[in-house]
PDB file of C-alpha atoms in Angstrom:
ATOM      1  CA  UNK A   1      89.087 111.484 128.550  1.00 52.00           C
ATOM      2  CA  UNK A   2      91.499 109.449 126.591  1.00 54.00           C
ATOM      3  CA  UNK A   3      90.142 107.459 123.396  1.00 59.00           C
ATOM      4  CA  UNK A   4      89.909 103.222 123.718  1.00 62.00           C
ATOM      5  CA  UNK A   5      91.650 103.018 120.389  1.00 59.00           C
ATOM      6  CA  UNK A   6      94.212 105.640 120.422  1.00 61.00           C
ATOM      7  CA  UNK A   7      98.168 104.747 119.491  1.00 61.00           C
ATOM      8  CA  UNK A   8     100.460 103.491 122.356  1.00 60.00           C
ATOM      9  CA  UNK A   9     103.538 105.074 123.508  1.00 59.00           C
ATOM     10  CA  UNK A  10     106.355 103.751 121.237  1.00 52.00           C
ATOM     11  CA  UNK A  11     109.443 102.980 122.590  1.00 54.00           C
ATOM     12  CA  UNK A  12     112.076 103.878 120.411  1.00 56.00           C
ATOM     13  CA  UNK A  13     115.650 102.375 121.437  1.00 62.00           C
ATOM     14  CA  UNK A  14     118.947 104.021 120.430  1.00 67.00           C
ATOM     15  CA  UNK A  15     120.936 102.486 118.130  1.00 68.00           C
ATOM     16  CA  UNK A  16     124.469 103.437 118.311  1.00 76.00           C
ATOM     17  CA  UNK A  17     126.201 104.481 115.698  1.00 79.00           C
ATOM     18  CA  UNK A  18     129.283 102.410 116.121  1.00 82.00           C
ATOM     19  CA  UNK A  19     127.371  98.942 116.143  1.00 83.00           C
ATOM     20  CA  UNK A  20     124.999 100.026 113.036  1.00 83.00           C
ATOM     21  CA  UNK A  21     128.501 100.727 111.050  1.00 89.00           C
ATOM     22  CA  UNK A  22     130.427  98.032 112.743  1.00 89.00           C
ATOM     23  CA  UNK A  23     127.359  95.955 110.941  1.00 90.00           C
ATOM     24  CA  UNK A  24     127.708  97.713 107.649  1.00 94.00           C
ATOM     25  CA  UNK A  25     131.957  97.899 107.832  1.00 94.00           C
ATOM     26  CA  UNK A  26     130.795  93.436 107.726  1.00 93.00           C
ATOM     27  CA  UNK A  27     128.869  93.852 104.939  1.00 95.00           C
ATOM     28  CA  UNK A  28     131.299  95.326 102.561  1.00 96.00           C
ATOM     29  CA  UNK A  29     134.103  93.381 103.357  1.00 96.00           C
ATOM     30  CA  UNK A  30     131.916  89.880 102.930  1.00 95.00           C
ATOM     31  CA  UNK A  31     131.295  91.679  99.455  1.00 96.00           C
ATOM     32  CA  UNK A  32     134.816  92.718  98.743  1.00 97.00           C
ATOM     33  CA  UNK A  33     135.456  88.947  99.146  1.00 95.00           C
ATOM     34  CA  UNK A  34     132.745  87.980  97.181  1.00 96.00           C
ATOM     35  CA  UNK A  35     134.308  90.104  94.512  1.00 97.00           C
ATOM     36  CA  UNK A  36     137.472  88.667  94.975  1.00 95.00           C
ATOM     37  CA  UNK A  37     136.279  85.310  94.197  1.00 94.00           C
ATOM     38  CA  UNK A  38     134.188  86.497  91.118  1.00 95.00           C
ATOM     39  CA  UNK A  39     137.240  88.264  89.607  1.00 95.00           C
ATOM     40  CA  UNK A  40     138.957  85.101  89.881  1.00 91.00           C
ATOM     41  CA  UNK A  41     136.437  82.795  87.767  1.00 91.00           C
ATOM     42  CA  UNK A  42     136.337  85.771  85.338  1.00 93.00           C
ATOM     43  CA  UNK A  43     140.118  85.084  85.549  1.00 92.00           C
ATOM     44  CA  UNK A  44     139.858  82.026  84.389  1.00 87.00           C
ATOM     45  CA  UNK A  45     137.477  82.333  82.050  1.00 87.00           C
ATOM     46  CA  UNK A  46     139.051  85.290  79.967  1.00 88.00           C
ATOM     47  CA  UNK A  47     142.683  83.683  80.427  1.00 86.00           C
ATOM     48  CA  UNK A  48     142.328  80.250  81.076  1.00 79.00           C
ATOM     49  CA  UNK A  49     141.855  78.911  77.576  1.00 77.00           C
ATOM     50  CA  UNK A  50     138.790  77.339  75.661  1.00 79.00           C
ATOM     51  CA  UNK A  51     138.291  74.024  77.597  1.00 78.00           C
ATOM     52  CA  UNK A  52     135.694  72.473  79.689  1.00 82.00           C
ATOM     53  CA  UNK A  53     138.161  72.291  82.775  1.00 81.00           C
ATOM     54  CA  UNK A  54     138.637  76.006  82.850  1.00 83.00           C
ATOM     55  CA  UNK A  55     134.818  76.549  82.661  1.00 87.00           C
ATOM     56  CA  UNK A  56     134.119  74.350  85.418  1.00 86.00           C
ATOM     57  CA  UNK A  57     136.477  75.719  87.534  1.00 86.00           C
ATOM     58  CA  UNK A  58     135.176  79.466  86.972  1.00 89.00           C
ATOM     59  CA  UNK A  59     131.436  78.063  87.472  1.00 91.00           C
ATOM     60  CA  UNK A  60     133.254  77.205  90.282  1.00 91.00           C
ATOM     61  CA  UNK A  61     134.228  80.106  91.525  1.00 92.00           C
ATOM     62  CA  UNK A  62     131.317  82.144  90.517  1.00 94.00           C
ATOM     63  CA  UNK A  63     128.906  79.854  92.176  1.00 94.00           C
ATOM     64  CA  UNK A  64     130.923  80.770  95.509  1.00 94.00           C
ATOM     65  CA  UNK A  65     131.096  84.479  94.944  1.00 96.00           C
ATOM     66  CA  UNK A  66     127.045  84.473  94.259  1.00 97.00           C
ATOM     67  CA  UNK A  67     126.444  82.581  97.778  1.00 95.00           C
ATOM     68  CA  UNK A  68     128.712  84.789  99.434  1.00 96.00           C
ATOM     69  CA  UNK A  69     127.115  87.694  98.568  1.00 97.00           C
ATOM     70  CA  UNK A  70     123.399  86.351  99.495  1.00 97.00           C
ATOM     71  CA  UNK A  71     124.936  85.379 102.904  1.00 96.00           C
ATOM     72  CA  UNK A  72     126.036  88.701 103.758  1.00 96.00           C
ATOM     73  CA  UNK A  73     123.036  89.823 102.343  1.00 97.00           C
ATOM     74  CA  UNK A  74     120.907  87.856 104.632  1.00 95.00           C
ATOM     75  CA  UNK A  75     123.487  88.723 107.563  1.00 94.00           C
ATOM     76  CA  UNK A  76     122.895  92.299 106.989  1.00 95.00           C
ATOM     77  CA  UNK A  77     119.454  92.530 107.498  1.00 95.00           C
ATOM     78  CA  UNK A  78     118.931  90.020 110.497  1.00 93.00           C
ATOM     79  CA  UNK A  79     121.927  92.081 112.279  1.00 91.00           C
ATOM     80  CA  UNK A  80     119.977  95.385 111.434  1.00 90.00           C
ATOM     81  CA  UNK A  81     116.715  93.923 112.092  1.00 91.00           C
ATOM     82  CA  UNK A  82     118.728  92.632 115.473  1.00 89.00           C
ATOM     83  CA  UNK A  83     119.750  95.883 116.241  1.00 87.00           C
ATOM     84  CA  UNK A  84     116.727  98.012 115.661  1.00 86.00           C
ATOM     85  CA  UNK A  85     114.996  95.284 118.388  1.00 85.00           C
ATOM     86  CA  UNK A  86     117.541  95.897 120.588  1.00 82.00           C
ATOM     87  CA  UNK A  87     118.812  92.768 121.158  1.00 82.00           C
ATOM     88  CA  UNK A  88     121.862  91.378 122.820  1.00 81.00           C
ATOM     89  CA  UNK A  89     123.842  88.374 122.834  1.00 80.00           C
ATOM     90  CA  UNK A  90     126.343  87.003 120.070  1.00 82.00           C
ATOM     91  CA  UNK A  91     127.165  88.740 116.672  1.00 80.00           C
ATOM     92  CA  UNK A  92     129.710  86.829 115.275  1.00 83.00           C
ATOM     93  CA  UNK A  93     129.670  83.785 112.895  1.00 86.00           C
ATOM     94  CA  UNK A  94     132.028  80.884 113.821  1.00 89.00           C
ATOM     95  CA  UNK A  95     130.631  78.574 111.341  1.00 92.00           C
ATOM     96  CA  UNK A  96     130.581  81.033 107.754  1.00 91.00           C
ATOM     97  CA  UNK A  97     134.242  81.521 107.553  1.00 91.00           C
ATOM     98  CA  UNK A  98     135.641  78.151 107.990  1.00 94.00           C
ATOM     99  CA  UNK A  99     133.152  77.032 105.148  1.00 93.00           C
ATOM    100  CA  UNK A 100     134.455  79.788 103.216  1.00 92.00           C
ATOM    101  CA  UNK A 101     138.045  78.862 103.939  1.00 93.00           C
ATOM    102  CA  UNK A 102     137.484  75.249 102.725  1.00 94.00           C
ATOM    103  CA  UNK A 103     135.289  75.973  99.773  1.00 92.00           C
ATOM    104  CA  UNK A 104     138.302  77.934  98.408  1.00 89.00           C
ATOM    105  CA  UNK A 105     140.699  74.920  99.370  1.00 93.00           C
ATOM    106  CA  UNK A 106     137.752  73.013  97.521  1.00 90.00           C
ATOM    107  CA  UNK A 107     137.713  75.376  94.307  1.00 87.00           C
ATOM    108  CA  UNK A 108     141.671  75.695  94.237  1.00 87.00           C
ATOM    109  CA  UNK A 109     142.160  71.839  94.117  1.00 88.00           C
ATOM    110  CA  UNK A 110     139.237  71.355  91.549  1.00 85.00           C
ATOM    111  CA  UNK A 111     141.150  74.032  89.477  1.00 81.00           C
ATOM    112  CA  UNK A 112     144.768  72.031  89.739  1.00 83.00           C
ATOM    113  CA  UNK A 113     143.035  68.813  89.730  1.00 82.00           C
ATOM    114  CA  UNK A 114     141.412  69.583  85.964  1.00 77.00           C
ATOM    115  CA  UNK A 115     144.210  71.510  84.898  1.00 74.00           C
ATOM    116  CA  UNK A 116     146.622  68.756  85.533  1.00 75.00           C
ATOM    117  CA  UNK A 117     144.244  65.980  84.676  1.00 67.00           C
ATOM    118  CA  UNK A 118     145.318  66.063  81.158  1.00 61.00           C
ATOM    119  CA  UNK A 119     145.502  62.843  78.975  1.00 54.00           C
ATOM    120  CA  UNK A 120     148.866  61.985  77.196  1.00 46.00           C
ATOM    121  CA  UNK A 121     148.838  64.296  74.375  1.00 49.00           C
ATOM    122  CA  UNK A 122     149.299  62.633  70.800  1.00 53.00           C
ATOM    123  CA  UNK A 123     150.176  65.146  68.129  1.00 56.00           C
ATOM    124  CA  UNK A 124     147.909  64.873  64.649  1.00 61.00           C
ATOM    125  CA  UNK A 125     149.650  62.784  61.810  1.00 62.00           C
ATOM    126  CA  UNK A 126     148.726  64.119  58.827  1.00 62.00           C
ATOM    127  CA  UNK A 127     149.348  62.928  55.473  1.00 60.00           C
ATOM    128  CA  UNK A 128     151.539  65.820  53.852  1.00 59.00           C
ATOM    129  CA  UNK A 129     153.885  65.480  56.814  1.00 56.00           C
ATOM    130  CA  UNK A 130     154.273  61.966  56.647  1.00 53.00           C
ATOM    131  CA  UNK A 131     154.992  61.637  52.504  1.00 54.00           C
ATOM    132  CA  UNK A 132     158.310  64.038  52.993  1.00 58.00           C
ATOM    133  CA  UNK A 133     159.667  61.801  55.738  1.00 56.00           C
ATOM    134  CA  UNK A 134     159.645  58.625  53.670  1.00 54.00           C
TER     135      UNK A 134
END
């Protein structure tokens, strides 16, 4: 005789190895971008110069690169979570990599919109210079 509170059968699905590294193969290359954009507001920051332009535009940058990598982050595990359930339907993201696309369009014209936002540059007079002239 069988016991009332005894475990039911689980049913375990098979998850196939090429979609579980398809999802993973995603992963990194969401993070290689996200690297991409960090190394270029470290870039900036390390070879831009000293000014407030050059840190916005690597705050910028690294602000993206963050995001990015919590998306893909977040992507990883629903699509795993996805996959252990079994689930079908639609896997790709139409929506992700055109907002990617334009925030570096957005980030590249903030950087050339700073960097040639420059005010007419008057040079110091000072005193000494001014006394051998005369």
């Amino acid at each position: 005789m069988a016991q009332q509170g005894s475990a039911t059968p689980v049913d375990f699905k098979l998850i196939r190895p090429k979609n579980y590294f398809a999802n993973e193969r995603t992963f990194i290359n969401w993070l290689q971008l996200a690297v991409t954009m960090g190394g270029l507001g470290l870039a900036l920051l390390n070879f831009g110069g000293n000014g407030i332009r050059v840190r916005i535009s690597a705050f910028v940058f690294e602000t993206g690169a963050l995001a990015l990598i919590v998306y893909a982050y977040t992507m990883f595990w629903r699509r795993a979570n996805r996959l252990q359930r079994g689930e079908r339907g639609s896997w790709d993201d139409q929506v992700v990599p055109v907002i990617v696309v334009m925030f570096f369009i957005f980030a590249t014209a903030i950087n050339f919109g700073l960097t040639f936002h420059k005010k007419a540059y008057t040079p110091p007079v000072d005193n000494l210079s001014v006394a051998t002239m005369s």
